[in-house]
Short mmCIF file of C-alpha atoms in Angstrom, two decimals:
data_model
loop_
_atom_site.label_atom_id
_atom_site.label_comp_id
_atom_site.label_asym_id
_atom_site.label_seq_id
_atom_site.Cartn_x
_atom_site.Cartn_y
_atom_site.Cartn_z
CA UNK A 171 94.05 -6.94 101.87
CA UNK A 172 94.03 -10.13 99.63
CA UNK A 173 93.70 -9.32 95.53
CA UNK A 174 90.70 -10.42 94.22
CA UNK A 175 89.25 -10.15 90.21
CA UNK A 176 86.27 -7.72 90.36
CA UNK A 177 84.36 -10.63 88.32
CA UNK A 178 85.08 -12.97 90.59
CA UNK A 179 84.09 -10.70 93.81
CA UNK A 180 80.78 -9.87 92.44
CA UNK A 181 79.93 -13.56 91.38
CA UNK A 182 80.84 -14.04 95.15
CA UNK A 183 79.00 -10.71 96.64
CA UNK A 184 76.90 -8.74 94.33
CA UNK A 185 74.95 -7.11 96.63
CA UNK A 186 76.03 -4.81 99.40
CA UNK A 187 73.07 -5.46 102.35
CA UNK A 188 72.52 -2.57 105.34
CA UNK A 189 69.80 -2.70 107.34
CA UNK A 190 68.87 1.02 108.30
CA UNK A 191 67.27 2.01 111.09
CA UNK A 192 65.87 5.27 112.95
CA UNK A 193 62.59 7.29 113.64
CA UNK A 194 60.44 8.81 111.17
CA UNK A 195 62.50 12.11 109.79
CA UNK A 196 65.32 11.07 111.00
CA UNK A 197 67.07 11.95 107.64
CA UNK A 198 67.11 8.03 106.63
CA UNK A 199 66.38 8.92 102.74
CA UNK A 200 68.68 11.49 102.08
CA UNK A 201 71.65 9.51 103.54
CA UNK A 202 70.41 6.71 101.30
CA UNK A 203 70.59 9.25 98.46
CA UNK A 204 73.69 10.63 98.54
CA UNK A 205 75.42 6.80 99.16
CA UNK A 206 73.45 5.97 96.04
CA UNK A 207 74.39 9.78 94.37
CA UNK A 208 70.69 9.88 93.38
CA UNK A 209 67.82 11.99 93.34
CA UNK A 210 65.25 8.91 92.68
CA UNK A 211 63.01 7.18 94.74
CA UNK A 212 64.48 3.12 95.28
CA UNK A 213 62.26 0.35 93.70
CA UNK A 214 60.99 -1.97 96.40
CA UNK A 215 60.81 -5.93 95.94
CA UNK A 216 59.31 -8.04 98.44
CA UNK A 217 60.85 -11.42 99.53
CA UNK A 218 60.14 -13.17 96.23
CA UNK A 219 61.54 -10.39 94.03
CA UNK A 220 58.25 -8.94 92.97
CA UNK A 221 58.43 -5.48 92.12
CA UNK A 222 55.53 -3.50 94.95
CA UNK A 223 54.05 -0.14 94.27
CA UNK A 224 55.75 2.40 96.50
CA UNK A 225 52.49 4.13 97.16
CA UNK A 226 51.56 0.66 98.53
CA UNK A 227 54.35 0.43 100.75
CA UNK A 228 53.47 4.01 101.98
CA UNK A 229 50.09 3.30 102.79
CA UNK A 230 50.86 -0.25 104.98
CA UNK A 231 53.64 1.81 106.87
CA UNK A 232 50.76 4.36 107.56
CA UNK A 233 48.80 1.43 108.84
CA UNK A 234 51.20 0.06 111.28
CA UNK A 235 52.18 -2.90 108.83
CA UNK A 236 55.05 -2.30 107.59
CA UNK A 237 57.50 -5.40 105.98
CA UNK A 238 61.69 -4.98 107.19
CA UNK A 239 61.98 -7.88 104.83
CA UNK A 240 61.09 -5.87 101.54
CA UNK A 241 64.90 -4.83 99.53
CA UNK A 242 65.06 -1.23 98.29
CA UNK A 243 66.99 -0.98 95.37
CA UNK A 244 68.31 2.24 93.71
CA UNK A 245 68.77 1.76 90.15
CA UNK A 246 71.33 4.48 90.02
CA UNK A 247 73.69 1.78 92.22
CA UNK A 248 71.67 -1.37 92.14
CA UNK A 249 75.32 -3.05 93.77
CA UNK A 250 73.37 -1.87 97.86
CA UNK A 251 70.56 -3.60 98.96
CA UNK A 252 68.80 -1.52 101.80
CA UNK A 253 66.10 -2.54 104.79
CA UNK A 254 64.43 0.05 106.49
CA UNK A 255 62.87 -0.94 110.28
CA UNK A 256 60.09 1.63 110.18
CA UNK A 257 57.79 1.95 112.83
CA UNK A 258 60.43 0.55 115.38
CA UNK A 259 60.43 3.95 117.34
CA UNK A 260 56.60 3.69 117.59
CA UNK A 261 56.89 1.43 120.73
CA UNK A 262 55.41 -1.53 119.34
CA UNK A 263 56.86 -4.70 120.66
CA UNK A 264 55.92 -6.70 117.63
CA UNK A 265 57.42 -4.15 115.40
CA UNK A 266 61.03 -4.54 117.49
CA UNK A 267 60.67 -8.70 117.53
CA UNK A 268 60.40 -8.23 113.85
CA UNK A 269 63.65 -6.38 113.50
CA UNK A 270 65.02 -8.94 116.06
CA UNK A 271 64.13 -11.95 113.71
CA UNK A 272 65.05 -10.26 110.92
CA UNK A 273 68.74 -9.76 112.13
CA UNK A 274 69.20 -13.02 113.32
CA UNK A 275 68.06 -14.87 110.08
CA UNK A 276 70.22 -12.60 108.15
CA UNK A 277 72.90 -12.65 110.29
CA UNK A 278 73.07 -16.76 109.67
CA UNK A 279 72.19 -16.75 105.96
CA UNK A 280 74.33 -19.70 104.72
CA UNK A 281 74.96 -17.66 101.61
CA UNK A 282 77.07 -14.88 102.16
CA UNK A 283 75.38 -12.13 99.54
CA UNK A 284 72.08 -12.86 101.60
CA UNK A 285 73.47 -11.77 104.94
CA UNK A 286 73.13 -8.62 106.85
CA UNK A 287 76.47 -7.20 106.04
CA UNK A 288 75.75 -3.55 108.38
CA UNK A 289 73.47 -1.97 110.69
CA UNK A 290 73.89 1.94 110.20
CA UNK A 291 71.44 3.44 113.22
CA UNK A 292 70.55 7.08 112.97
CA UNK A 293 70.14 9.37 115.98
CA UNK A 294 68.84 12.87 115.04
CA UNK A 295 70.53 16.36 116.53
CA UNK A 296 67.63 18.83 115.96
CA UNK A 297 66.35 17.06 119.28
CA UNK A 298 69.73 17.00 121.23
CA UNK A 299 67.75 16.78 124.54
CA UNK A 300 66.11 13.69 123.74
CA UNK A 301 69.07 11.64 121.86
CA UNK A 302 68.56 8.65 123.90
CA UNK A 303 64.66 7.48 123.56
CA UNK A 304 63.31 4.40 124.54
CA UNK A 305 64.09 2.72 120.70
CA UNK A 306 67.54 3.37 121.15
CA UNK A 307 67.65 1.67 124.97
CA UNK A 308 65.97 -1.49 123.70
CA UNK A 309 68.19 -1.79 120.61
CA UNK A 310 71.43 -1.70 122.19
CA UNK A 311 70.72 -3.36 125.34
CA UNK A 312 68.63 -6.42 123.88
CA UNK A 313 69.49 -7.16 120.42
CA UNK A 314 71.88 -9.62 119.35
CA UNK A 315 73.42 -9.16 115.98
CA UNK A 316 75.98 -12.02 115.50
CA UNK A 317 76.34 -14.97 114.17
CA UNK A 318 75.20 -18.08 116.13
CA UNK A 319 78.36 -20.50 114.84
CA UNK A 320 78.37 -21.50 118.49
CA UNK A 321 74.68 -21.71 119.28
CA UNK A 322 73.85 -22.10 122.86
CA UNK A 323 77.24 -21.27 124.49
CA UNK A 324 76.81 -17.28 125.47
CA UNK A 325 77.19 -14.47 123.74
CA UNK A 326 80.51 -12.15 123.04
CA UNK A 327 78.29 -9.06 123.38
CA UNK A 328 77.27 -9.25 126.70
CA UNK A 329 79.96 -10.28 127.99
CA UNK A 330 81.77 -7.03 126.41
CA UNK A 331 84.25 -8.84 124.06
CA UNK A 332 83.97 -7.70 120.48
CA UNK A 333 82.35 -10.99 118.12
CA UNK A 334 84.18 -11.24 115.32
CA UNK A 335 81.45 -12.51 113.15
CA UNK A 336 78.53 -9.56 114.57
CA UNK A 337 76.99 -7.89 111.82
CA UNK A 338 78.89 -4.22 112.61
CA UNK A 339 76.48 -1.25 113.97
CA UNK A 340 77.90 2.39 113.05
CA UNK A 341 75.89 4.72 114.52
CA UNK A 342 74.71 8.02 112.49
CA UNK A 343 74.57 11.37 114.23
CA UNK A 344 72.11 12.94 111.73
CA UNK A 345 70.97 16.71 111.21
CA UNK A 346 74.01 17.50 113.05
CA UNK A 347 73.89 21.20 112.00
CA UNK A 348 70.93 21.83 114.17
CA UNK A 349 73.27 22.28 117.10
CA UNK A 350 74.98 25.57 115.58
CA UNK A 351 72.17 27.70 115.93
CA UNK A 352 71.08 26.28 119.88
CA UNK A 353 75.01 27.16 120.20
CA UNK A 354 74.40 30.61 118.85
CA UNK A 355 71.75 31.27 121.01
CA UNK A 356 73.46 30.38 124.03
CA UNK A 357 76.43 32.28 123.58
CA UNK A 358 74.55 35.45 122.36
CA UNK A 359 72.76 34.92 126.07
CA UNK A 360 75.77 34.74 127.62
CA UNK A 361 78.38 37.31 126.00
CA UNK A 362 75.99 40.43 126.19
CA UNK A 363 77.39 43.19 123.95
CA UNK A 364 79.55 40.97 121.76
CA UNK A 365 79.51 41.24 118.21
CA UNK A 366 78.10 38.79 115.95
CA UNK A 367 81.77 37.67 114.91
CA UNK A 368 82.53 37.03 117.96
CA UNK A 369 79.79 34.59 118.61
CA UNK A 370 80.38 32.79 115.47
CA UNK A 371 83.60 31.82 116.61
CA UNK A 372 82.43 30.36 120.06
CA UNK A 373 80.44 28.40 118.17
CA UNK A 374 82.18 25.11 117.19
CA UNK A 375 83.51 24.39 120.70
CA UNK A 376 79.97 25.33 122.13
CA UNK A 377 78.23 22.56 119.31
CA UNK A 378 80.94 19.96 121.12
CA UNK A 379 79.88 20.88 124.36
CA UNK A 380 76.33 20.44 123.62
CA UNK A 381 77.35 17.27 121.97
CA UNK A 382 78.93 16.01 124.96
CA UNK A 383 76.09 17.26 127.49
CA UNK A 384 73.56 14.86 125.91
CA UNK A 385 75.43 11.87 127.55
CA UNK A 386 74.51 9.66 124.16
CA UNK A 387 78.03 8.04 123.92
CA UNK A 388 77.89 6.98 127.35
CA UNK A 389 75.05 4.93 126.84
CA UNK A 390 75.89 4.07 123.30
CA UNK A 391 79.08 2.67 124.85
CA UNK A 392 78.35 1.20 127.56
CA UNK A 393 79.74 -2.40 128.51
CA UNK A 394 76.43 -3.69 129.69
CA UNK A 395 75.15 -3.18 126.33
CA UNK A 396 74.75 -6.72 123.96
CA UNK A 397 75.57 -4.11 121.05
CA UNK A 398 78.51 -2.09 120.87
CA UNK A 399 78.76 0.34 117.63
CA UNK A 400 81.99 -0.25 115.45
CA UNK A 401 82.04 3.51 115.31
CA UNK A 402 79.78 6.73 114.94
CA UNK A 403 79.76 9.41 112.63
CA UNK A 404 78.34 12.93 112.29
CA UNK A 405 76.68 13.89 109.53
CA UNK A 406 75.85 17.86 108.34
CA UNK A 407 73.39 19.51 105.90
CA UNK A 408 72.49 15.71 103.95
CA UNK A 409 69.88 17.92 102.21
CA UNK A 410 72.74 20.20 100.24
CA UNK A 411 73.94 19.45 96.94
CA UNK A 412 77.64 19.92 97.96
CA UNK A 413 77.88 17.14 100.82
CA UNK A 414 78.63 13.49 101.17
CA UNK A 415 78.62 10.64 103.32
CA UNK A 416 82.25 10.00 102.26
CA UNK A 417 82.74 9.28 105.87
CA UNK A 418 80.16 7.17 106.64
CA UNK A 419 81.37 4.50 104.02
CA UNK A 420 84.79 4.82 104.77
CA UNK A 421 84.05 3.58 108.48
CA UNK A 422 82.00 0.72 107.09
CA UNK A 423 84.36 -0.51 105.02
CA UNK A 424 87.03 -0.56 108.18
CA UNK A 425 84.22 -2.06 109.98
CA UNK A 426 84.16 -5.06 108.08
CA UNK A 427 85.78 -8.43 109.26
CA UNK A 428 85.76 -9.71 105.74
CA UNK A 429 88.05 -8.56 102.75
CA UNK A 430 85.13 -9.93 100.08
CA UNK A 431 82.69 -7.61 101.88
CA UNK A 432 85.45 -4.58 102.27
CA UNK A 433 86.19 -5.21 98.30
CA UNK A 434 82.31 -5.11 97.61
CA UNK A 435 81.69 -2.22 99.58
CA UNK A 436 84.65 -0.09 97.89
CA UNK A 437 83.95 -1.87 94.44
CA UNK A 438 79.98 0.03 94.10
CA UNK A 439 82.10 3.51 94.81
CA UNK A 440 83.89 2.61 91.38
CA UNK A 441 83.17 6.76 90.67
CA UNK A 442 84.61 8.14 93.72
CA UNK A 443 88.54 7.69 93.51
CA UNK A 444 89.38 9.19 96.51
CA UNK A 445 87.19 6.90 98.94
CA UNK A 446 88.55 4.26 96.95
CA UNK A 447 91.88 5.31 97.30
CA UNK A 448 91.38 6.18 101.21
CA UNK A 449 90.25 3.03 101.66
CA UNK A 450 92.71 1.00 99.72
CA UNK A 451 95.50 2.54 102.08
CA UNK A 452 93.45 2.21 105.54
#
């Protein structure tokens, strides 16, 4: 990785830009939370940089008009810049052109700080048996998210080769601990008379199995797709005090094509050495 002055990266890339997307409760705030290592609600600016009331915002998105355009800031690590595609998973075609457009401008922003940098798309577990919905089939199998350097020719996506200048899509396995109690359940069905203990200790190969039965990755991976995710990650209990999303970041970072955006993304976790450090040696 090339050595760059911290002044000089953030007079190139001050602003760290993921667009997030997944259904309503899909645990989309508390992962923003705990990347931010805050408590707060963001501030939201619309495209001009005016500050909007977030009881505002709330009230459009309960309306069905709802702006993937507007920047949510959190002033506890002002360095991300987040977009949230709500009401995507409500069906509405407009909504999903919307989110379209939106990643194809910001995918060819001539300035580099103003381009989608990441997609992070969240799948919830505490409805394992319906992983797959209809929002999830549309995004992978008709969005484009690259770069159009060489408009008109075809597309790297759909022809299954990875496009080295594609916005990267990790995909978030959210409220993954809902899976240990379905595993309990089953197991307590199925070994009558055991003990409790013994249960417990079926249950992490049971939560794979589970994991496995839903089919997800097959469809999330597979080469008819125009999207392919960089890479997926579980996450547990985003509600606790104790947890992270350690993980999560560390993928995006690897993700990334470009060292400025690696050295951004790694620069606004300036208080967590060991990500740094993790990083720094991937």
């Amino acid at each position: 990785m090339a050595t760059i002055n911290v002044q000089t990266l953030r007079a190139m890339v001050r602003r760290f830009r993921v667009l997030i997307i997944g259904r309503a409760n899909a645990g989309k705030t508390s992962i923003l939370h705990k990347v931010c290592n805050t408590t707060d609600e963001p501030e939201i600016h619309d495209t001009k940089g005016h500050k909007i009331d977030a009881a505002v915002v709330k009230s459009s998105i309960k309306r069905g008009n709802h702006d993937i355009r507007n920047e949510m800031v959190f002033k506890s690590n002002p360095a991300f810049v987040f977009h949230d595609s709500c009401g995507f998973e409500a069906g509405s075609e407009e909504e999903f052109e919307n989110m379209k457009n939106f990643i194809s401008e910001r995918a060819n922003a001539t300035m580099l700080e103003e381009r989608l940098h990441a997609i992070w798309y969240c799948i919830p577990m505490d409805e394992h048996c319906r992983t797959f919905q209809r929002s999830e089939e549309k995004f992978f199998s008709e969005c484009d998210t690259g770069h159009s350097e060489f408009p008109g020719l075809f597309s790297y996506a759909c022809l299954g080769l990875n496009d080295p200048s594609s916005v990267p899509v990790l995909v978030i396995f959210t409220k993954f601990e809902a899976l240990r109690p379905i595993a309990f359940g089953e197991l307590k069905k199925e070994l009558k008379g055991a003990s409790v203990g013994e249960c417990l200790k079926g249950i992490p190969q049971r939560v794979e199995e589970l994991f496995m039965n839903t089919g997800v990755l097959d469809r999330l991976y597979d080469p008819k797709n125009c999207v392919h995710p960089k890479s997926h990650v579980r996450l547990e209990n985003m509600d606790k005090p104790n947890t992270n999303c350690n993980i999560l970041l560390e993928d995006t970072t690897l993700a990334l094509d470009n060292e400025e955006l690696q050295l951004c993304l790694i620069s606004t976790q300036h208080s967590n050495l060991e990500l740094c450090i993790k990083c720094a040696v991937k």
